[in-house]
Coordinates of C-alpha atoms in Angstrom, one line a residue:
X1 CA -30.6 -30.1 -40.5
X2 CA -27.0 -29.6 -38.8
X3 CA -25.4 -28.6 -42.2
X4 CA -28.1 -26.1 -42.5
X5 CA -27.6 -24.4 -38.9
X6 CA -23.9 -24.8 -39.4
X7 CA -24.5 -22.5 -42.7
X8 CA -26.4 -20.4 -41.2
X9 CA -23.9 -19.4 -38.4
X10 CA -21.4 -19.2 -41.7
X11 CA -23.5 -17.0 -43.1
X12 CA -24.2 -14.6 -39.8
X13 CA -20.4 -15.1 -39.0
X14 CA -21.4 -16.1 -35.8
X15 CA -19.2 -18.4 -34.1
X16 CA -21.6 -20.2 -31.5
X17 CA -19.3 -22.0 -28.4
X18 CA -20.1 -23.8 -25.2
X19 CA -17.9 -23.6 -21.8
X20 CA -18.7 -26.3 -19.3
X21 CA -18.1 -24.7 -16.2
X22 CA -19.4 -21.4 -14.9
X23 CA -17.0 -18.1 -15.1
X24 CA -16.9 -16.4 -12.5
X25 CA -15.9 -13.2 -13.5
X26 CA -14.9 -11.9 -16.6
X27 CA -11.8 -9.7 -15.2
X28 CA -9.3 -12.0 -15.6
X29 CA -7.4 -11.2 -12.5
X30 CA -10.4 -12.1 -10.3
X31 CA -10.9 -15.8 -11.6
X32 CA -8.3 -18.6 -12.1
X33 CA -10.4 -21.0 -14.5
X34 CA -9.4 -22.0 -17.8
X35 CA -12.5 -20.2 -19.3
X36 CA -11.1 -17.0 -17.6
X37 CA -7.8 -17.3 -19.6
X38 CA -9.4 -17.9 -22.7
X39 CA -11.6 -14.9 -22.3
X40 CA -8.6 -13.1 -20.9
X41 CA -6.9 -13.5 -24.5
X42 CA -9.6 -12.7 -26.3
X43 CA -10.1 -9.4 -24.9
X44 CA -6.7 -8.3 -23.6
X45 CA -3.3 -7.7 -24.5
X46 CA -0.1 -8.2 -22.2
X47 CA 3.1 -6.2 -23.3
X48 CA 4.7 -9.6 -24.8
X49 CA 3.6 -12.4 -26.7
X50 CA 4.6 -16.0 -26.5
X51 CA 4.3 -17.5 -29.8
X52 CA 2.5 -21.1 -28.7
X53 CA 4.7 -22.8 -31.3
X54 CA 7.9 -21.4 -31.3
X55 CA 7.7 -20.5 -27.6
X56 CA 9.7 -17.3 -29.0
X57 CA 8.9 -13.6 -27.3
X58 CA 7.8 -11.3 -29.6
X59 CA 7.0 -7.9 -28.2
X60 CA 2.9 -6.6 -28.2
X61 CA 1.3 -3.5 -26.2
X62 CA 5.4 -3.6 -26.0
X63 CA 7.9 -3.2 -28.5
X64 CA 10.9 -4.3 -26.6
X65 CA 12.1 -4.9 -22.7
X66 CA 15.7 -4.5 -21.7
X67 CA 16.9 -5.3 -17.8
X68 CA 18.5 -2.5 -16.1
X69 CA 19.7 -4.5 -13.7
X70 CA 17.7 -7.7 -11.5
X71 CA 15.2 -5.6 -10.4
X72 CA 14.2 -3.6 -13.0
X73 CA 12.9 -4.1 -16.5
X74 CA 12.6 -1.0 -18.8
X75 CA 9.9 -1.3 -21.7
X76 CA 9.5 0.4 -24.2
X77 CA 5.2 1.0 -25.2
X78 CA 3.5 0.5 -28.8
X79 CA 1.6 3.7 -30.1
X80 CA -1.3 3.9 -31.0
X81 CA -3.4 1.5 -29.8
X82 CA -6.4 2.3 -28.5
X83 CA -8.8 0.2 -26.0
X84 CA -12.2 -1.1 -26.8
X85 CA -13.9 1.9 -25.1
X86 CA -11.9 4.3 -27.1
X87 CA -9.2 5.2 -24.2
X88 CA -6.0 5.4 -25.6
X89 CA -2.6 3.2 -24.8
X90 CA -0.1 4.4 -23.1
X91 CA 2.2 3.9 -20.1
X92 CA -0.5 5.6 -17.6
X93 CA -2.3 2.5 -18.3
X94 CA 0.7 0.2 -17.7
X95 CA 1.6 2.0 -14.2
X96 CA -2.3 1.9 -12.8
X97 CA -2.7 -1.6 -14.1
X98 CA 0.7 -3.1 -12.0
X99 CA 0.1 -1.2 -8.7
X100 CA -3.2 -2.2 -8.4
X101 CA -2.3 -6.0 -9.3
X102 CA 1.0 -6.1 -7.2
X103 CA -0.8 -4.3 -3.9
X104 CA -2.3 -7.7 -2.2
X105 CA -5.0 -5.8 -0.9
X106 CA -6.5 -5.6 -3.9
X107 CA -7.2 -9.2 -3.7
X108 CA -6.3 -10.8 -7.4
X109 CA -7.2 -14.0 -7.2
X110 CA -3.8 -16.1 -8.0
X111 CA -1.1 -13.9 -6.4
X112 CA 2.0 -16.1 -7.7
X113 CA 0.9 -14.5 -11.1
X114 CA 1.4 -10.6 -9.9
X115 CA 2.8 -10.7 -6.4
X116 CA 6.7 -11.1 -7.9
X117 CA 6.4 -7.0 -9.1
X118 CA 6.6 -4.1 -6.7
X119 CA 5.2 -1.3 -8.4
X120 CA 5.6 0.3 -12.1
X121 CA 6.7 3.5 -13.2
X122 CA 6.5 6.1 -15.9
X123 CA 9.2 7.6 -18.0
X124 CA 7.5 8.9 -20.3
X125 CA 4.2 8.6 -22.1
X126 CA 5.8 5.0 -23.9
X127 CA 8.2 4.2 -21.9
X128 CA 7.7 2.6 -18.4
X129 CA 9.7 0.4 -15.8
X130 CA 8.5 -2.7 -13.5
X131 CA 10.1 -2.9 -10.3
X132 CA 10.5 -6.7 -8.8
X133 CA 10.3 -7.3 -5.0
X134 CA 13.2 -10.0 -6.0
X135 CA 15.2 -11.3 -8.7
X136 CA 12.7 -13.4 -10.9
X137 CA 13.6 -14.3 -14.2
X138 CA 10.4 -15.5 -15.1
X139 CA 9.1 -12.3 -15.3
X140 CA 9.4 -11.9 -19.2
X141 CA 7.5 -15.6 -19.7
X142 CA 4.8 -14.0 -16.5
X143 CA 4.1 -10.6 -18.7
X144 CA 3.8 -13.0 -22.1
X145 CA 0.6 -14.9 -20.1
X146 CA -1.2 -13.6 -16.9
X147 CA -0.4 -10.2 -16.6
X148 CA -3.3 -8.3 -18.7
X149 CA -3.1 -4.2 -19.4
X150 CA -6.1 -2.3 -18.3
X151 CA -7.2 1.2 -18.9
X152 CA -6.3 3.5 -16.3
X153 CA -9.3 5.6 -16.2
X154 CA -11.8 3.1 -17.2
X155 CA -10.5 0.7 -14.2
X156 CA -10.2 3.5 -11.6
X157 CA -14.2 4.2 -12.1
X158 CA -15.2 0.3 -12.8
X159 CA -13.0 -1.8 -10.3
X160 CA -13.4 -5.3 -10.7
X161 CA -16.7 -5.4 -10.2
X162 CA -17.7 -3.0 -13.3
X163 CA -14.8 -5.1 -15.4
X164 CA -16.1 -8.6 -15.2
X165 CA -19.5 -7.0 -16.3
X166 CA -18.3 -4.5 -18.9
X167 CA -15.0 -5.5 -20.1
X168 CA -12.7 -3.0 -21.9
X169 CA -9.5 -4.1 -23.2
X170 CA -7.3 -3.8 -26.3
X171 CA -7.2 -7.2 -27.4
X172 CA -8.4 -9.0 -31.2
X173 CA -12.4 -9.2 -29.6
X174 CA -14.3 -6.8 -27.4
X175 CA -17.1 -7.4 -25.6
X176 CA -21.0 -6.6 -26.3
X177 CA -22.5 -8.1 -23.6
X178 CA -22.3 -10.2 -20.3
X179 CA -24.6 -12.5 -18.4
X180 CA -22.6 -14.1 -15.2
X181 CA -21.6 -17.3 -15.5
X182 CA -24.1 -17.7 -18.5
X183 CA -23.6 -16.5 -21.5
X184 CA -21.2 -14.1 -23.5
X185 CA -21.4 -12.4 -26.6
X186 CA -17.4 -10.9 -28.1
X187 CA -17.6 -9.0 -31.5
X188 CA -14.2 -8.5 -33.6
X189 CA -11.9 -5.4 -32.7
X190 CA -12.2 -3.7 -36.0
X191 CA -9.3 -1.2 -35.2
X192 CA -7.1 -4.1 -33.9
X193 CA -3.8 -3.3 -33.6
X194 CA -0.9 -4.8 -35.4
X195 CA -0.6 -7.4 -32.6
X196 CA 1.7 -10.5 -32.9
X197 CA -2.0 -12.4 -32.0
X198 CA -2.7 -11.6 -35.5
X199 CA -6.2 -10.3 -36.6
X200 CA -9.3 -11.9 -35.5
X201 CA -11.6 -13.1 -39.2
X202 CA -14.9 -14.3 -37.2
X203 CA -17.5 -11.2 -36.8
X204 CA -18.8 -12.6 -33.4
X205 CA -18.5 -15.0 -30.8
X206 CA -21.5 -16.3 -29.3
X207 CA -20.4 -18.4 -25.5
X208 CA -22.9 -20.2 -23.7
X209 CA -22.5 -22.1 -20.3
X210 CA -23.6 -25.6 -20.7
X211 CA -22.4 -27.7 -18.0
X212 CA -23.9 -31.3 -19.4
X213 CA -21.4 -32.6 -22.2
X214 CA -24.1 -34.5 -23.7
X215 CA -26.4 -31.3 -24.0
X216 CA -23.4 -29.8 -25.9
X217 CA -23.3 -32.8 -28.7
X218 CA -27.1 -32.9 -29.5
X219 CA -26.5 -29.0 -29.9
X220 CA -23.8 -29.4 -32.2
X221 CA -25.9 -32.2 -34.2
X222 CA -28.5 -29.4 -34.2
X223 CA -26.2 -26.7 -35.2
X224 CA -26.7 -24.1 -32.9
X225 CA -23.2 -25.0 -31.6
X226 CA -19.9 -24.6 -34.2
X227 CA -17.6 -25.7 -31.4
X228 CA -17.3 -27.5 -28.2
X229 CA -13.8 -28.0 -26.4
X230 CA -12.9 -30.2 -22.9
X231 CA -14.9 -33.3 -24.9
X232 CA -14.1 -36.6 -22.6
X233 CA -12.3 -39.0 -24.7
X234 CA -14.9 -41.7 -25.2
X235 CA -17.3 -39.3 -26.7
X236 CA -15.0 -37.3 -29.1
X237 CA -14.2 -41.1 -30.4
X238 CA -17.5 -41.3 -31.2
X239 CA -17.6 -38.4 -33.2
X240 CA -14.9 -38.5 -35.0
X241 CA -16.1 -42.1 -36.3
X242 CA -19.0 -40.2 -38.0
X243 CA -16.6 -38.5 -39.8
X244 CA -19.4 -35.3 -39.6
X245 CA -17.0 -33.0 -37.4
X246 CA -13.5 -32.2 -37.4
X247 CA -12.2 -33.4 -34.0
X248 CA -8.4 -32.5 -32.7
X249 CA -6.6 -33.8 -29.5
X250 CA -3.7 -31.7 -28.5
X251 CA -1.7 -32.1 -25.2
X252 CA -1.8 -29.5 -22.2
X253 CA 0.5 -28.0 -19.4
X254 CA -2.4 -29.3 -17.4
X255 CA -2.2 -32.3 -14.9
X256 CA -5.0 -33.8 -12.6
X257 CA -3.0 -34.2 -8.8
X258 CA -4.6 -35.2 -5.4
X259 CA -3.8 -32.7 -2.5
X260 CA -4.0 -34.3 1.2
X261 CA -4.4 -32.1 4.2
X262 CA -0.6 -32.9 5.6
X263 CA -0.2 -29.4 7.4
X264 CA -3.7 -30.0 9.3
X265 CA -5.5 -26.8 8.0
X266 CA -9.0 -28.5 8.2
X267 CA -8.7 -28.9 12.4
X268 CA -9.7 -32.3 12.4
X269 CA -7.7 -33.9 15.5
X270 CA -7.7 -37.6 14.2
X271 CA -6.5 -36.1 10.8
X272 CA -5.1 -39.2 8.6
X273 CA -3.6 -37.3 5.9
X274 CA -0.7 -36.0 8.6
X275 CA 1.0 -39.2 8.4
X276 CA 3.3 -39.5 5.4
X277 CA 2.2 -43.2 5.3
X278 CA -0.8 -42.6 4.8
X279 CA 0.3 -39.9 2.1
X280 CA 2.4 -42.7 0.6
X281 CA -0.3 -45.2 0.9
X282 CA -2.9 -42.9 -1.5
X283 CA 0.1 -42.9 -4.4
X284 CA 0.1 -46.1 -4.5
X285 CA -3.1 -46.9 -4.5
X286 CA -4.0 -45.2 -7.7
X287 CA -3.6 -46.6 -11.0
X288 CA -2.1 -43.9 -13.4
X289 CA -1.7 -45.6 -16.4
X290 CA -4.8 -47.6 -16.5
X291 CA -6.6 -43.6 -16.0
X292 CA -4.4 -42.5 -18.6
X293 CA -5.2 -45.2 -21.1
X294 CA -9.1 -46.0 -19.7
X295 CA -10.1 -42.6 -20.2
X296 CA -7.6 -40.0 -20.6
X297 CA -6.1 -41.3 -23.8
X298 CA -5.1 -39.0 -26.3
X299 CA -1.9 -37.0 -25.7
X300 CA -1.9 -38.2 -21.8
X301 CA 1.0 -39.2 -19.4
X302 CA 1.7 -40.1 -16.5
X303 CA 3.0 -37.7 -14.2
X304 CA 4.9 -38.5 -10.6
X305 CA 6.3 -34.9 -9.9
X306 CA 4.2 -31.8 -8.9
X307 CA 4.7 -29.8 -11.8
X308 CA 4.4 -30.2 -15.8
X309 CA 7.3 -32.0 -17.6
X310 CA 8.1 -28.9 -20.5
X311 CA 8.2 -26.3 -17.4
X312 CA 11.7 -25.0 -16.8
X313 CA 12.7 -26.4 -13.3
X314 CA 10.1 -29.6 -13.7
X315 CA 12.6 -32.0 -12.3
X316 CA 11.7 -35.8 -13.3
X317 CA 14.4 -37.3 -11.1
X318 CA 11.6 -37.7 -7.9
X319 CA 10.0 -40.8 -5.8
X320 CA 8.1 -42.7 -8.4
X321 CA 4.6 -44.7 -6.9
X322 CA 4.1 -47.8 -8.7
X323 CA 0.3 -48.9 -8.4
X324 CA 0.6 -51.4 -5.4
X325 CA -2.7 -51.7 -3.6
X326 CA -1.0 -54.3 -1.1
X327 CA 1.7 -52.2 -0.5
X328 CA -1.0 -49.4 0.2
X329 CA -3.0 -51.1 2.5
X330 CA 0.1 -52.3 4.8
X331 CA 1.1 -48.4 4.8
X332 CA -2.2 -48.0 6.1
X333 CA -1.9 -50.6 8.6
X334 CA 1.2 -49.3 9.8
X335 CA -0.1 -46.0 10.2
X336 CA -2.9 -47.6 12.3
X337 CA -5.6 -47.6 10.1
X338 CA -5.8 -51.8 9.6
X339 CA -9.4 -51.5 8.6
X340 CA -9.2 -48.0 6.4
X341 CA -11.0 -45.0 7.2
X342 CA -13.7 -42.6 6.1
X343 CA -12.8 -39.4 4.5
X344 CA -14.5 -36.2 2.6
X345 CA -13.2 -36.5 -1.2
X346 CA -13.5 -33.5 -3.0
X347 CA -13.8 -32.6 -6.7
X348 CA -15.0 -30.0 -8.9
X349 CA -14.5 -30.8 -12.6
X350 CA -14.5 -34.5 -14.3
X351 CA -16.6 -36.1 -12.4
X352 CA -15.8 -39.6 -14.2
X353 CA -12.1 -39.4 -13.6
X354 CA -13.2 -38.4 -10.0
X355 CA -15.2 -41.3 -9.3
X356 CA -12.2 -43.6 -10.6
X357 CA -9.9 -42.6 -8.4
X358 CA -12.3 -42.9 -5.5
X359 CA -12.7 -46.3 -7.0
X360 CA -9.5 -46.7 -6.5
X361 CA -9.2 -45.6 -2.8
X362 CA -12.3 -46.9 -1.4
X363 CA -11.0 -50.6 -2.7
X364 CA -7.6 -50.3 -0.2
X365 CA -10.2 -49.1 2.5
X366 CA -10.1 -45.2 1.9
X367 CA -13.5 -44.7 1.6
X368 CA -15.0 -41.6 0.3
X369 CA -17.5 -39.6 1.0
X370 CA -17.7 -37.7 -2.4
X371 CA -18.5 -34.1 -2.7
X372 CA -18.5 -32.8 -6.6
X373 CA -18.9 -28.7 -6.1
X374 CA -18.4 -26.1 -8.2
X375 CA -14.5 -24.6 -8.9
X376 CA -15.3 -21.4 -7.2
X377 CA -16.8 -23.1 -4.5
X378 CA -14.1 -25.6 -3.8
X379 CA -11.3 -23.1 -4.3
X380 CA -13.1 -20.8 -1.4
X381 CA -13.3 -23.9 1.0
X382 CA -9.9 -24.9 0.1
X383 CA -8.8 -21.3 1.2
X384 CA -10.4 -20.5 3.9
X385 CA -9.8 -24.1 5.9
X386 CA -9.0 -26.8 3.6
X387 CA -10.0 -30.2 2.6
X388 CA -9.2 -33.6 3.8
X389 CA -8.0 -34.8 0.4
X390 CA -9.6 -33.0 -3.3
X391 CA -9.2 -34.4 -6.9
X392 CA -7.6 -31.1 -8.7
X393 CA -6.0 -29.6 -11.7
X394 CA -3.6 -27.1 -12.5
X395 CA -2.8 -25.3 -16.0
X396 CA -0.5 -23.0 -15.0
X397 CA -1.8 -19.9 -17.1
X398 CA -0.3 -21.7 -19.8
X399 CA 3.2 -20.4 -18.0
X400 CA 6.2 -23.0 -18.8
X401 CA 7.8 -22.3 -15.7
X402 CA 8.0 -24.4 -12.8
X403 CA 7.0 -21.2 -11.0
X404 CA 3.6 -21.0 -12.1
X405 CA 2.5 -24.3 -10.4
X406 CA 5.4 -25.5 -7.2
X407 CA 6.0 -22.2 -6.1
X408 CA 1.8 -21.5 -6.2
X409 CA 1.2 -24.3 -4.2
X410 CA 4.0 -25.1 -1.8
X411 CA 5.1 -21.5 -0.3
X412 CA 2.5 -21.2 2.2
X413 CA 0.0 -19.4 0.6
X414 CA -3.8 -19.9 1.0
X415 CA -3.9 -23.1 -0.7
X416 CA -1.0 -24.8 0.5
X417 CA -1.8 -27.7 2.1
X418 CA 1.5 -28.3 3.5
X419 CA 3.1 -25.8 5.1
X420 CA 6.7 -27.0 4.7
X421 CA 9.3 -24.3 5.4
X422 CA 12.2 -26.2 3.9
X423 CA 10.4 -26.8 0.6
X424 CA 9.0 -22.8 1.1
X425 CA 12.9 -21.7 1.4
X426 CA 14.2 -24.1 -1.8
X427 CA 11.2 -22.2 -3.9
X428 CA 12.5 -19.2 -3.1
X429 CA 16.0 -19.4 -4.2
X430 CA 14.8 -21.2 -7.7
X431 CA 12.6 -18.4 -8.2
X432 CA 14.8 -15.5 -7.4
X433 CA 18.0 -17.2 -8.6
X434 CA 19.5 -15.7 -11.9
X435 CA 21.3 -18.7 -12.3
X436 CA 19.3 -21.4 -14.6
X437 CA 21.2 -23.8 -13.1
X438 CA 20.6 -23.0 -9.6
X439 CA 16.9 -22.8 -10.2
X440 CA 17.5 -26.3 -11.4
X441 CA 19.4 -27.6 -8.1
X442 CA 16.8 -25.8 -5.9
X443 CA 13.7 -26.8 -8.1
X444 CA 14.5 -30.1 -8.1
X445 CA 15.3 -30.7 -4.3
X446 CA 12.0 -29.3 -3.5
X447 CA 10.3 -30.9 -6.3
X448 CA 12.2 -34.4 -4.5
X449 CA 10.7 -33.4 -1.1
X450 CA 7.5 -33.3 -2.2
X451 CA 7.3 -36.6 -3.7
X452 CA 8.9 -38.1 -1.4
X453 CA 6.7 -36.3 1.2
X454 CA 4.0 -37.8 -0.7
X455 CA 2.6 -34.0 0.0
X456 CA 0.4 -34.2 -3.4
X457 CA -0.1 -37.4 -5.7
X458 CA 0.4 -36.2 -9.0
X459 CA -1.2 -38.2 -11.5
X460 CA -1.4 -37.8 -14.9
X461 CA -0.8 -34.9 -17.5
X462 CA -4.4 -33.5 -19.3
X463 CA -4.8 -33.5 -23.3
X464 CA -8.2 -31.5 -24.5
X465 CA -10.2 -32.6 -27.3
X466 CA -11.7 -30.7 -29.8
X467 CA -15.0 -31.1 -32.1
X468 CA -15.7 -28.1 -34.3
X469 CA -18.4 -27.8 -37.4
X470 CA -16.8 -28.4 -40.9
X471 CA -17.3 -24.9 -41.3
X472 CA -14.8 -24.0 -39.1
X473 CA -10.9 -24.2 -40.0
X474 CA -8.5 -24.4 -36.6
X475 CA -5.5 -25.6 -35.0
X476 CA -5.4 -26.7 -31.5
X477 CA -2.3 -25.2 -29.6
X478 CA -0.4 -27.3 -26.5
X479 CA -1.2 -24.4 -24.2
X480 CA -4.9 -25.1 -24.0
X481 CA -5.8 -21.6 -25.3
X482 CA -8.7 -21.7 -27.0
X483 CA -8.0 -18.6 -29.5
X484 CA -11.3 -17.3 -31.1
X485 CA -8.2 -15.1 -33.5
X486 CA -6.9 -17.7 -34.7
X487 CA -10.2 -19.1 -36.1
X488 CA -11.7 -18.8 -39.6
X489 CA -14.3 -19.9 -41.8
X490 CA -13.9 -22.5 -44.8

């Protein structure tokens, strides 16, 4: 029965997928979910590529970039390429695309990805220059990953609004239709262009929201699903006994962190979380290794610093908070909380890992009063006035820069939930510093406040696992990218 509805998606050339969680809207700079960057580079191009092995730049709705000086980057446009809706490429569309992004009233979701350039401007027709607000040399690795081209004309009319509903981009799959959060059908860019991505083999790409895992495996046993990603570890062990699916574990810029409400954004007067004891006492009561090896697994680690190990900047020389529930409970004690307290613990994806480190708190007298919503929903409350203490994650946008995940959190934007000027000032020499090695000093001192702050307790790196038909032939990058181009038949 599953061979047969595996053959018969061969046969269609219909690649049939599952996302877990809902997207919220298609236009990638008006979500900041994982799904949302897949879809993102799918149906978009930036101007450069990073090649996910080699980590090399290799130019692609741009040919090459030169610095005029730190606050200008001159790049030079591929010709043409044309967008899904028939518009064709050219520096117009680069121009519209960065002053709409870069103008904060325009409300992209995650600023840190957009908010480093001014404005753009045109040379000529292929030919256009970026102007930063400050030095950032990040900028090259920022237009390799976030930073999507739109078209001009189609934008002006559509907005974001008429984008997350009918996309239109120039990337290796274009969109045929769009229900919200539900279900989305891509169909292969014909008249791709010669794109470092390389060309997309699958005719179409069939993505359906199904938020219960377990739903997901009994559709892939009944082959209407080819692929399911984000598999906990217990169950893709399971499957890959059977030996009837391939199944692939790669690792992730992702980690799993706890933010505490240090700055006092939620109002509550008896707040808990303002004590740096208290702070101190939640890192040590949580066991990362025994998550990491219980139920992470795979290509896990621990992590004690607020940013991912491979990202330039990610200092490792921080506080390190050994799993001491003693030690956490006198902290508590100190900070005048003998018998514990009660507290709002908020989470929005993995809800076993969430429940664990509850587990965790509630047995040194934390206890929790768990609230599992939905990402969009938790990021909204977390904006507008904060959380006692949230389970969360971080990807980065795949961006190997420290950048992409201190400098999100800590510079007093709407989710910073500590408010720390010092740390705020550090970030903002290591970003705009030209010097490697002084983004390395100034990463790293504020990378050493915050542990020591015990501002977040970062926990442990993600890995994704995998399960895909036999049908299906695929390699797993360590960006966790799921990219539909680089996916064939057998």
């Amino acid at each position: 029965m599953a061979a047969t509805g595996a053959y018969a998606d061969k046969a269609s050339d219909t690649l049939n997928v599952a996302f877990t969680k809902e997207l919220e809207n298609v236009d990638s700079y008006f979500n900041s979910s994982r799904e949302g960057v897949v879809m993102q580079r799918a149906v978009w191009d930036g101007l450069i590529y990073r090649d996910p092995s080699t980590n090399e730049y290799i130019g692609n709705l741009a040919t090459e970039w030169n610095w005029i000086d730190d606050l200008t980057l001159e790049l030079k446009l591929r010709e043409g390429v044309k967008f899904h809706n028939g518009e064709p490429f050219n520096a117009d569309d680069v121009v519209y695309t960065v002053n709409f992004v870069a103008d904060e009233a325009n409300g992209v979701k995650t600023q840190r990805n957009v908010n480093w350039m001014k404005s753009a401007e045109k040379i000529d027709d292929y030919t256009v220059r970026i102007h930063l607000k400050n030095p950032f040399p990040a900028a090259v690795e920022f237009l390799s990953g976030p930073v999507s081209i739109y078209p001009n004309e189609y934008y002006a009319e559509a907005g974001p609004t008429g984008m997350g509903l009918k996309p239109v981009g120039t990337g290796p799959y274009k969109v045929v239709s769009v229900e919200p959060g539900k279900h989305f059908v891509l169909e292969k860019n014909e008249n791709y262009h010669d794109s470092p991505k390389g060309q997309p083999t699958i005719g179409k790409i069939d993505i359906r929201t199904i938020p219960d895992v377990n739903t997901q495996m009994a559709e892939l046993f009944g082959g209407t699903l080819d692929l399911i990603w984000q598999v906990p570890a217990d169950q893709s062990e399971k499957l890959a006994e059977m030996g009837q699916f391939t199944v692939a574990n790669e690792s992730t810029m992702r980690i799993g962190y706890l933010t505490m409400d240090a700055a006092g954004r939620t109002g509550n007067a008896d707040n808990p979380f303002a004590d740096v004891r208290v702070r101190r006492a939640v890192n040590h009561a949580i066991d990362r290794e025994g998550l990491v090896k219980a139920l992470l697994k795979g290509k896990s680690q621990v992590v004690y610093s607020a940013c991912f190990p491979s990202q330039f900047g990610c200092s490792q020389d921080v506080a390190e908070y050994e799993y001491d529930p003693e030690k956490a409970k006198a902290l508590l004690a100190e900070a005048g909380y003998p018998d514990g307290f009660k507290t709002e613990f908020y989470a929005y994806r993995d809800r076993e890992y969430a429940e664990a480190i509850a587990s965790f708190l509630n047995a040194v007298g934390i206890e929790t009063d768990f609230k599992m919503l939905q990402y969009s929903a938790l990021r909204e409350l977390r904006m507008s006035s904060g959380t006692p203490i949230s389970f969360q994650t971080w990807g980065s946008y795949s961006i190997n820069d420290t950048s992409a995940i201190t400098s999100q959190f800590f510079k007093h934007g709407s989710l910073d939930d500590t408010r720390d000027d010092e740390v705020k000032e550090w970030l903002d020499i290591a970003d705009r510093a030209t010097d490697p090695e002084k983004r390395k000093e100034y990463y790293a001192k504020a990378l050493q406040k915050i542990a020591d702050q015990a501002y977040w307790a970062p926990m442990f790196s993600y890995n994704t696992n995998y399960v895909f038909t036999k049908d299906v032939e695929y390699t797993p990058t360590a960006d966790e990218v799921l990219r539909f181009h680089a996916m064939t038949w057998k």
